GROMACS .gro file of N, CA and C in nm:
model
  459
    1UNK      N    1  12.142  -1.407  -0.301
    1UNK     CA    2  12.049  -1.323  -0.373
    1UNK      C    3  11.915  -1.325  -0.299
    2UNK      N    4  11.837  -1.241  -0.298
    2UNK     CA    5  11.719  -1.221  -0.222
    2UNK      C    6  11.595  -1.215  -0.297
    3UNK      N    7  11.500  -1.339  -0.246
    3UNK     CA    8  11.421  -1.380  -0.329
    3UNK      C    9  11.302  -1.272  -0.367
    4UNK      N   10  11.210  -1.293  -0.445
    4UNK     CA   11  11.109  -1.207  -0.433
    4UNK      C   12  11.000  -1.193  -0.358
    5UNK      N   13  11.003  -1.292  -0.339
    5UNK     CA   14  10.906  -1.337  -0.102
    5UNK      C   15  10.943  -1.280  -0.058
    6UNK      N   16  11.128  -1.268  -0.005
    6UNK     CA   17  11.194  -1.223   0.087
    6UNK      C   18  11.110  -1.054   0.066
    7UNK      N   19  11.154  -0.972  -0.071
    7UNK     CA   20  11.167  -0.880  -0.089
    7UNK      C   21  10.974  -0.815  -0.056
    8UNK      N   22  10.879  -0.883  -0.129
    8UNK     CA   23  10.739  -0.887  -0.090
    8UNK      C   24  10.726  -0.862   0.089
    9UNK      N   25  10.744  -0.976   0.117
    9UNK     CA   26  10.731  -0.963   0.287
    9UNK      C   27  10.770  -0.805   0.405
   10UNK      N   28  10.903  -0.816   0.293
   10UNK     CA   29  10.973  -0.684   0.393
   10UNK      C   30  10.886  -0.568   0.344
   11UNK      N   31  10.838  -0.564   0.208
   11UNK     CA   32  10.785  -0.448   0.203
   11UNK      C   33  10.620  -0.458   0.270
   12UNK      N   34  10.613  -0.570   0.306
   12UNK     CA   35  10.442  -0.571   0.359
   12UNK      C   36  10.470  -0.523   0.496
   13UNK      N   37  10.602  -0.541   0.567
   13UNK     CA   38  10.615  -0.531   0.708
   13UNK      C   39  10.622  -0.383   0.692
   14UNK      N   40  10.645  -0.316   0.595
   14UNK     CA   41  10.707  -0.180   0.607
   14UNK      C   42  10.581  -0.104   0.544
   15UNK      N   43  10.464  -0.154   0.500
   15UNK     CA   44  10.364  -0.087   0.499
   15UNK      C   45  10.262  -0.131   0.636
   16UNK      N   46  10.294  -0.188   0.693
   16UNK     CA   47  10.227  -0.243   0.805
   16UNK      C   48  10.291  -0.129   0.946
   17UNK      N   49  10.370  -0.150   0.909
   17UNK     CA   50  10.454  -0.020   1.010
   17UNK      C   51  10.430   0.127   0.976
   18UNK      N   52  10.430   0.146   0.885
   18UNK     CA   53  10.404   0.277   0.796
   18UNK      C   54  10.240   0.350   0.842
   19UNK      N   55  10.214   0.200   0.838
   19UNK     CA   56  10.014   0.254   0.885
   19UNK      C   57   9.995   0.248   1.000
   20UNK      N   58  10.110   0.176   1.112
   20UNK     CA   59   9.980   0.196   1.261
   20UNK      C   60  10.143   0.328   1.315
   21UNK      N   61  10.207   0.376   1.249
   21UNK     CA   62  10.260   0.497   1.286
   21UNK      C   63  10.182   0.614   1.217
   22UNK      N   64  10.128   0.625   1.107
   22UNK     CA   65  10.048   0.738   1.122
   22UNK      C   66   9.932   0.685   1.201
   23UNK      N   67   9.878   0.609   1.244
   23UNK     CA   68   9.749   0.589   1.332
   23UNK      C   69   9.782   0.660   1.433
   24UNK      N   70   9.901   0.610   1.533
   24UNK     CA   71   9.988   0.753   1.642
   24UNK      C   72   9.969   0.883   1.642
   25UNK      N   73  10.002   0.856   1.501
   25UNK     CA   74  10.034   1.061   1.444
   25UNK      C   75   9.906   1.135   1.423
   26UNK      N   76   9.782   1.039   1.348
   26UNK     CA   77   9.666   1.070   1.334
   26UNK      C   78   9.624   1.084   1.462
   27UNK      N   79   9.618   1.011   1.585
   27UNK     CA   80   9.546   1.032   1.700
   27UNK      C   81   9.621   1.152   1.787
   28UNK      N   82   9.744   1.156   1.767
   28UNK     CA   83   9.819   1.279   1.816
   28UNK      C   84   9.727   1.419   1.750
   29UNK      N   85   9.712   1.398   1.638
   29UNK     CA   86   9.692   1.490   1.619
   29UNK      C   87   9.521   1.576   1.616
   30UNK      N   88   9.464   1.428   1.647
   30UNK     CA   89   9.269   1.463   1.664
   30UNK      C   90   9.319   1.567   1.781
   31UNK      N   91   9.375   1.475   1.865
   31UNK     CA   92   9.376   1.553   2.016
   31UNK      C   93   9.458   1.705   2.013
   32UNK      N   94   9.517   1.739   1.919
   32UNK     CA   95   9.605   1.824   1.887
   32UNK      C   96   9.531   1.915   1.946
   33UNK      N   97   9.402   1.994   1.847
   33UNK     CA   98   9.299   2.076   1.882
   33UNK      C   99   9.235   2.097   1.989
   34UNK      N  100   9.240   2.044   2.150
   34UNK     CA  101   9.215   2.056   2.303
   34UNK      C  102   9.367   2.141   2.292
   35UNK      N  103   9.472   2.160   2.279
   35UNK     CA  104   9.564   2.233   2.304
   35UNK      C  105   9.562   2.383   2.324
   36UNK      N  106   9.504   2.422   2.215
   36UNK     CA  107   9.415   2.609   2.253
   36UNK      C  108   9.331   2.573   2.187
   37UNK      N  109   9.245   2.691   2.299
   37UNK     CA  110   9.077   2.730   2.310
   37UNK      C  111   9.061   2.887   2.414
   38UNK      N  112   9.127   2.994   2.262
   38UNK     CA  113   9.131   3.094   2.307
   38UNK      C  114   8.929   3.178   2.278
   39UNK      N  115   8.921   3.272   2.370
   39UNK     CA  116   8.773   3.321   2.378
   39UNK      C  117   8.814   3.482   2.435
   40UNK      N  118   8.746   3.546   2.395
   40UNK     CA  119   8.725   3.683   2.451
   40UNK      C  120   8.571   3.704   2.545
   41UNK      N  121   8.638   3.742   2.647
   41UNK     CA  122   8.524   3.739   2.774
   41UNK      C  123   8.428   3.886   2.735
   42UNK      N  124   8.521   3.970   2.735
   42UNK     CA  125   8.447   4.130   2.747
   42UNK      C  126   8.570   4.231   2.668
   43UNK      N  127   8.490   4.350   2.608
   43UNK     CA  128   8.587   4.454   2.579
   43UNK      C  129   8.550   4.591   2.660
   44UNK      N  130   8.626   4.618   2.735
   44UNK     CA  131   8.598   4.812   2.746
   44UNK      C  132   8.627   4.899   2.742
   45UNK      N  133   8.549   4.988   2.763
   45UNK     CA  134   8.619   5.154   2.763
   45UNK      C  135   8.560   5.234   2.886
   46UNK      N  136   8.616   5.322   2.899
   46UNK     CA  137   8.582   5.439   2.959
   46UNK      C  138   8.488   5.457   3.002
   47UNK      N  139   8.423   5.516   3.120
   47UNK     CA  140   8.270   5.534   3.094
   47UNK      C  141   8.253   5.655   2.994
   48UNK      N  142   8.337   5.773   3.035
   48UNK     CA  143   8.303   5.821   2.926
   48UNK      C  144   8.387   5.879   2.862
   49UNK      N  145   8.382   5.923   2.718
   49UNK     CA  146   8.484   5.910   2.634
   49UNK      C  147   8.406   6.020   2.531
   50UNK      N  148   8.515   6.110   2.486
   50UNK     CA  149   8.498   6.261   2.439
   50UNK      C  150   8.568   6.283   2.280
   51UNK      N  151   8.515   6.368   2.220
   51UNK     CA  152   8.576   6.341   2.041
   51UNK      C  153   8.733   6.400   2.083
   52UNK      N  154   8.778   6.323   1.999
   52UNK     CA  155   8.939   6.378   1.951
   52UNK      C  156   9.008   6.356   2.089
   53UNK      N  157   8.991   6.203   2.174
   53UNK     CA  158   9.077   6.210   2.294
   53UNK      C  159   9.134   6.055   2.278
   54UNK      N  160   9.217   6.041   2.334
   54UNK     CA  161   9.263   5.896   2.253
   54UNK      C  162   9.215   5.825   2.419
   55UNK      N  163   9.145   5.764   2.332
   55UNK     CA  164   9.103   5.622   2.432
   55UNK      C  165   9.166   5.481   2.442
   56UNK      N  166   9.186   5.415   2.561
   56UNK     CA  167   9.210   5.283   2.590
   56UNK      C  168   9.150   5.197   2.601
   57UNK      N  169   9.181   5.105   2.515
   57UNK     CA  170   9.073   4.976   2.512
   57UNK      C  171   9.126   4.838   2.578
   58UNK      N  172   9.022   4.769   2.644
   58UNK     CA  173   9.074   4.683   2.737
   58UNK      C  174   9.016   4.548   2.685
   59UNK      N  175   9.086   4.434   2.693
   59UNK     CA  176   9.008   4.296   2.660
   59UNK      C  177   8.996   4.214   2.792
   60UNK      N  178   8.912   4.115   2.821
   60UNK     CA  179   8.956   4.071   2.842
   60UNK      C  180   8.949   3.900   2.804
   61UNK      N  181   9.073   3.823   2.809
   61UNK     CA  182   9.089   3.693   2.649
   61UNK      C  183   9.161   3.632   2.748
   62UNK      N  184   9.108   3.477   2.730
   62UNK     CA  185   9.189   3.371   2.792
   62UNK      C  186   9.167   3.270   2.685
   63UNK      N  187   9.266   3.173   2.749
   63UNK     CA  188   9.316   3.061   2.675
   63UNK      C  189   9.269   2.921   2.747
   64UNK      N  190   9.152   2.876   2.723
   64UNK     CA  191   9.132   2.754   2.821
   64UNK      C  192   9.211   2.591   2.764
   65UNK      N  193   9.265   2.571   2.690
   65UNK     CA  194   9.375   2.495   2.637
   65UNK      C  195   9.465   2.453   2.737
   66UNK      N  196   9.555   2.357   2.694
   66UNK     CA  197   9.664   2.310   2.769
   66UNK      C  198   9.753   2.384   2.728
   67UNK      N  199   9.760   2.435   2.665
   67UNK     CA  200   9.903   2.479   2.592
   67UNK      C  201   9.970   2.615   2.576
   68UNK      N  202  10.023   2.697   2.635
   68UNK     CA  203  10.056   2.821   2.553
   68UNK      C  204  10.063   2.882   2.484
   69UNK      N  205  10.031   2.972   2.421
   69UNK     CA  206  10.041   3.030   2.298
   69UNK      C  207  10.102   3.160   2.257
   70UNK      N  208  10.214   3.218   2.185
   70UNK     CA  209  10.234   3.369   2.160
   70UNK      C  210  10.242   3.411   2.041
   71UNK      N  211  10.205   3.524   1.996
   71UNK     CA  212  10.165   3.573   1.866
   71UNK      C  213  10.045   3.542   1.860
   72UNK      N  214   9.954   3.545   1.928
   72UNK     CA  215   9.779   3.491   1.868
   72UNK      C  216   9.739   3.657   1.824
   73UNK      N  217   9.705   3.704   1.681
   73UNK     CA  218   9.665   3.741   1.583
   73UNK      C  219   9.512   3.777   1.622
   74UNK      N  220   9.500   3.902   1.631
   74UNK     CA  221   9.326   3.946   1.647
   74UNK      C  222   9.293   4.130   1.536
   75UNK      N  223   9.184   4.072   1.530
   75UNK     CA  224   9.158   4.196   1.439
   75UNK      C  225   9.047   4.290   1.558
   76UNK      N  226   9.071   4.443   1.496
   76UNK     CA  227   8.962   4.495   1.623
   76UNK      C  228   8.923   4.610   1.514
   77UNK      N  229   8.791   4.627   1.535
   77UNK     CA  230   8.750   4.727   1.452
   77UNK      C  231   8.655   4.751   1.505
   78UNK      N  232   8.594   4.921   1.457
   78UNK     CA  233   8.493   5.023   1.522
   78UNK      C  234   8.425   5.045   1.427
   79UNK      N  235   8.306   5.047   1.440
   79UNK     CA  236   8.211   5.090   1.264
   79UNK      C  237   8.107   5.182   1.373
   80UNK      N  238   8.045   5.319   1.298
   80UNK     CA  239   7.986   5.381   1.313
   80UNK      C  240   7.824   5.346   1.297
   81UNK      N  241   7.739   5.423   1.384
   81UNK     CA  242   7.595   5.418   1.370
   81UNK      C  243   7.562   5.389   1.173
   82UNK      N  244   7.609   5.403   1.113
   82UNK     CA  245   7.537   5.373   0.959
   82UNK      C  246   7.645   5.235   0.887
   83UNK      N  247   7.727   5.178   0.980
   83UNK     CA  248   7.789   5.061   0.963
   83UNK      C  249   7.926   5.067   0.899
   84UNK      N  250   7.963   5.217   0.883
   84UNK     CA  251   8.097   5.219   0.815
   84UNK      C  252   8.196   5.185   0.915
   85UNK      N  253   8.264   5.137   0.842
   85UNK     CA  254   8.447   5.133   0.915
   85UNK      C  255   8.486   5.283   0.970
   86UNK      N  256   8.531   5.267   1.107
   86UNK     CA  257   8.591   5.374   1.124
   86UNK      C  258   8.754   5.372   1.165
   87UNK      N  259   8.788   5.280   1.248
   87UNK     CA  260   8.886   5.186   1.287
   87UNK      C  261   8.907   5.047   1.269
   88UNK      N  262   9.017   4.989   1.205
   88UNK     CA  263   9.053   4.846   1.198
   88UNK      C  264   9.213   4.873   1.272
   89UNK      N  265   9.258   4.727   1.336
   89UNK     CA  266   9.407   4.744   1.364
   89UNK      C  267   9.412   4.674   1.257
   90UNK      N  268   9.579   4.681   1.250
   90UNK     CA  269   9.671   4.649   1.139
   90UNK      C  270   9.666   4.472   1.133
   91UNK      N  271   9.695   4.407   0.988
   91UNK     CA  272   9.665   4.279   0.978
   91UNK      C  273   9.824   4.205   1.083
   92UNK      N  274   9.856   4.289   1.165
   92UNK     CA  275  10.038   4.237   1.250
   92UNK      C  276   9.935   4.269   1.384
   93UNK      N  277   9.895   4.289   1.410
   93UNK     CA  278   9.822   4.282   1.529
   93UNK      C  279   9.821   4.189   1.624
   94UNK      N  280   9.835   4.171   1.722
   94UNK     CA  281   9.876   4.034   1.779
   94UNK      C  282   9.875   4.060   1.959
   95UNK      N  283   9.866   3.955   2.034
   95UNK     CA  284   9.891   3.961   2.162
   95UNK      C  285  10.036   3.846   2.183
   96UNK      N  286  10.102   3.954   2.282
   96UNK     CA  287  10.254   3.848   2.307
   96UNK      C  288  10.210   3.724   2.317
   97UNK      N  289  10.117   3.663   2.464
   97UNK     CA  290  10.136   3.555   2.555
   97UNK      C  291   9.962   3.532   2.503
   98UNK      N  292   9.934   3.385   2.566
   98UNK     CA  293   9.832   3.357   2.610
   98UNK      C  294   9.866   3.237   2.673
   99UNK      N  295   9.894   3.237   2.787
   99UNK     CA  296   9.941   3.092   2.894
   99UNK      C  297   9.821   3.058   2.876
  100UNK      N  298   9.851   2.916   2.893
  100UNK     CA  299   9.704   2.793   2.906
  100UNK      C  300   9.644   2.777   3.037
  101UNK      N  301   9.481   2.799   3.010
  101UNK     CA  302   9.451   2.784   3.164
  101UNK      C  303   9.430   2.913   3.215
  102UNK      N  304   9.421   2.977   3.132
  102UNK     CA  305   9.463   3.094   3.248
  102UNK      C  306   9.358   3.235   3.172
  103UNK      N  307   9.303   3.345   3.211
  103UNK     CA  308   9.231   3.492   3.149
  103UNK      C  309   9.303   3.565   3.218
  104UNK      N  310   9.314   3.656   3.130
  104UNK     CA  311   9.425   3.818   3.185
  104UNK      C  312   9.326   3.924   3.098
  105UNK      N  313   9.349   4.009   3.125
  105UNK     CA  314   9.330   4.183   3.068
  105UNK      C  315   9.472   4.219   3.014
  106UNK      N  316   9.380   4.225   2.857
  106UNK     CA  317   9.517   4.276   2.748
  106UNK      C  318   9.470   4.421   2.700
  107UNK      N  319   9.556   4.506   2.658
  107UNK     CA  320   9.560   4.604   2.630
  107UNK      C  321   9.507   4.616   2.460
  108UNK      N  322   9.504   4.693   2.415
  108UNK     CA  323   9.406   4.672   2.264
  108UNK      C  324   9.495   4.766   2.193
  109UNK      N  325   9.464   4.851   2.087
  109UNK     CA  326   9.525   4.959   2.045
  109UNK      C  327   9.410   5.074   2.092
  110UNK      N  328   9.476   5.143   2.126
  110UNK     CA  329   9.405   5.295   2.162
  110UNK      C  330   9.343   5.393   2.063
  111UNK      N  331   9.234   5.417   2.026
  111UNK     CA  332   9.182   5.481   1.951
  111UNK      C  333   9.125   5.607   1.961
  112UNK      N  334   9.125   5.677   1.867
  112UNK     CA  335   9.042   5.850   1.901
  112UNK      C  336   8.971   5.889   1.774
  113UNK      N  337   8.812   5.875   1.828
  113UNK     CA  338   8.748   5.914   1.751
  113UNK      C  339   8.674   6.050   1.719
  114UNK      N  340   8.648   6.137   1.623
  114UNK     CA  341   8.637   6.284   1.620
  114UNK      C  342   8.518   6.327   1.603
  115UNK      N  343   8.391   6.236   1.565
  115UNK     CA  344   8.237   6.276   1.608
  115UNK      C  345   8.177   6.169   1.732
  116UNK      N  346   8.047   6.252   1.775
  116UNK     CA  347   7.994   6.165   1.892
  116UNK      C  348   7.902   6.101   1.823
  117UNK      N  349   7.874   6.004   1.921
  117UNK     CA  350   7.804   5.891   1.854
  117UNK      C  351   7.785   5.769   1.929
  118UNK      N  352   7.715   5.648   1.860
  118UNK     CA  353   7.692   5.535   1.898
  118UNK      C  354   7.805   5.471   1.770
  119UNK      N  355   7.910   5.361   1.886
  119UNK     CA  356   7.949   5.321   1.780
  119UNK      C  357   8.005   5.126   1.828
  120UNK      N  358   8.002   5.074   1.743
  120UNK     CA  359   8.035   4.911   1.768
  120UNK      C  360   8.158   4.890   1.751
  121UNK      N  361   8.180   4.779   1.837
  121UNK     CA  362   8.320   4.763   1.825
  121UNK      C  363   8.351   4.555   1.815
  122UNK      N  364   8.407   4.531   1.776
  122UNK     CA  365   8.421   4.415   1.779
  122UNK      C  366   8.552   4.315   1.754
  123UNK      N  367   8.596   4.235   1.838
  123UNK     CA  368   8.700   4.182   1.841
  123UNK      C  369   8.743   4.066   1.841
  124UNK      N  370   8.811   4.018   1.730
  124UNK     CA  371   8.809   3.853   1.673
  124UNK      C  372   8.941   3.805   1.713
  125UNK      N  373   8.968   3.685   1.794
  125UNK     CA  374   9.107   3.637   1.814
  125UNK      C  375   9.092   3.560   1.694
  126UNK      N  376   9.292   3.525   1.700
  126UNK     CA  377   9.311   3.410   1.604
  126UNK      C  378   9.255   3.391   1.476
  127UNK      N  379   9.214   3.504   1.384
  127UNK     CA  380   9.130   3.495   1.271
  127UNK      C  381   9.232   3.498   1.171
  128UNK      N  382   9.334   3.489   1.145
  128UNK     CA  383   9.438   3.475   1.065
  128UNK      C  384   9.453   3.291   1.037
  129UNK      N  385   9.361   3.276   0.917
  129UNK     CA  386   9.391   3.157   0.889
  129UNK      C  387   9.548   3.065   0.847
  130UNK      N  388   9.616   3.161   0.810
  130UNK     CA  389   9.745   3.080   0.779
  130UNK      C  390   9.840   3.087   0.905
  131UNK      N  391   9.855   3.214   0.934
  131UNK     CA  392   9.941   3.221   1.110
  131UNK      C  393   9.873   3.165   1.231
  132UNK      N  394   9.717   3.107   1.219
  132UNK     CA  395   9.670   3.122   1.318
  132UNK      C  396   9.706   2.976   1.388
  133UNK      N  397   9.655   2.926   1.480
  133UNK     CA  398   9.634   2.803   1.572
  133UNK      C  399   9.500   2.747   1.531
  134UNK      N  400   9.486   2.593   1.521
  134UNK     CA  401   9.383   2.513   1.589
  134UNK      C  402   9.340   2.503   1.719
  135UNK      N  403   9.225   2.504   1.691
  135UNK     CA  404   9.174   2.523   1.796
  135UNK      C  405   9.046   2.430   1.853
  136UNK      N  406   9.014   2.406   1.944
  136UNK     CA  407   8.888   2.324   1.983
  136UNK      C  408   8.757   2.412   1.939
  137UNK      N  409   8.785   2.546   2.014
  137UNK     CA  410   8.604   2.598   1.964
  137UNK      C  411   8.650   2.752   1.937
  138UNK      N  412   8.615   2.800   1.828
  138UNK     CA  413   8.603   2.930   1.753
  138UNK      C  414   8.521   2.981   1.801
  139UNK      N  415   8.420   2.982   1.829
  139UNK     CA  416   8.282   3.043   1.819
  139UNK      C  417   8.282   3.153   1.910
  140UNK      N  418   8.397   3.098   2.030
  140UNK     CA  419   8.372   3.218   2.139
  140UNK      C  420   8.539   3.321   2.091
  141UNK      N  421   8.569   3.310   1.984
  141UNK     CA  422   8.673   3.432   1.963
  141UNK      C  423   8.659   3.513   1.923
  142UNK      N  424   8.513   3.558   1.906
  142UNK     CA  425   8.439   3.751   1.894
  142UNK      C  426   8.374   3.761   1.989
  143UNK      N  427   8.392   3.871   2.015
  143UNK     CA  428   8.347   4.003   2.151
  143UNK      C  429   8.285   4.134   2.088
  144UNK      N  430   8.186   4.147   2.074
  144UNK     CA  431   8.065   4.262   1.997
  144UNK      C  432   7.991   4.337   2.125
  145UNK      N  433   8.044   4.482   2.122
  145UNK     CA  434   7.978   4.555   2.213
  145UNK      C  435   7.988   4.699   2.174
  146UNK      N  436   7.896   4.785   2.202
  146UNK     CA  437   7.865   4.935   2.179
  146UNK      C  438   7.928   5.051   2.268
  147UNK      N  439   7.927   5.146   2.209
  147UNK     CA  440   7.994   5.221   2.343
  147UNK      C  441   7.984   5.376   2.239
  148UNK      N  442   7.931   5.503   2.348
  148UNK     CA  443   7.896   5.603   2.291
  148UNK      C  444   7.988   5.739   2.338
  149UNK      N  445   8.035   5.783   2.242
  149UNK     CA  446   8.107   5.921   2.241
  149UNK      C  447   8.044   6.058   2.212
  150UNK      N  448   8.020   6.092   2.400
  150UNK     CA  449   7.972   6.236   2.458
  150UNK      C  450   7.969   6.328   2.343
  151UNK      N  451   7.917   6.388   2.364
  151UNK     CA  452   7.939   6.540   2.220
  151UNK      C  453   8.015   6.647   2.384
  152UNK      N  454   8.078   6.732   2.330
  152UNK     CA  455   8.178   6.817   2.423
  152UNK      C  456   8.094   6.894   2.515
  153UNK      N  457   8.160   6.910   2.656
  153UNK     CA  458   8.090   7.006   2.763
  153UNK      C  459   7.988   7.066   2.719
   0.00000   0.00000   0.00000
């Protein structure tokens, strides 16, 4: 029969084990966050760009992380000279890849807007809190820049 020492002891060994394995898991996981550290460098367009013509928008977003990433989740939206919404992409929005280490030029969704104007545009990686990644630094995953649509010949 197994005394109640016996039984005490084993369970002290097994909370003793229990705690310096999450200490592992805890330090695995401080460091977790150096893994991605996605940023948007620049967005552009056209020089110039005319009502009712569908335009291409260009990023360009790297990943300074160790790690790879696909599906990273970005919102992009256009608001007009008086601050309205004119364009948002869809909340599925997403870029395939982001290898670690590495900046590329991604493609955006293409937009066409039907008055001229001054208008802002701005573009947030990874802002999807439940799908998104940890990350080391947020701060650089918006890209805010202007860009004006000619009135016709």
């Amino acid at each position: 029969m197994v005394s109640y020492e016996k039984t005490a002891a084993v369970v002290a060994v097994l909370v003793v084990l229990a705690t310096v394995g999450a200490g592992f898991l805890t330090t695995g996981a401080a460091t977790a966050d150096n893994n991605y550290d996605f940023y948007v460098k620049s967005v552009t367009y056209p020089q110039t760009i005319y009502p009712n013509t569908l335009t291409a928008t260009r990023a360009v977003v790297g990943n300074r992380g160790t790690q790879s990433a696909a599906f990273v989740y970005y919102k992009y939206t256009i608001t007009d000279e008086r601050g309205a919404k004119v364009f948002e992409s869809g909340d599925d929005t997403y870029l395939h890849t982001m290898p670690a280490g590495s900046e590329s030029r991604k493609s955006l969704s293409s937009v066409m807007l039907s008055l001229p104007g001054t208008y802002k545009a701005r573009v947030e990686l990874n802002w999807d809190k439940i799908r998104g990644y940890e990350e080391a630094n947020k701060a650089d995953n918006v890209f805010e820049t202007t860009f004006v649509v000619q009135k016709t010949g």
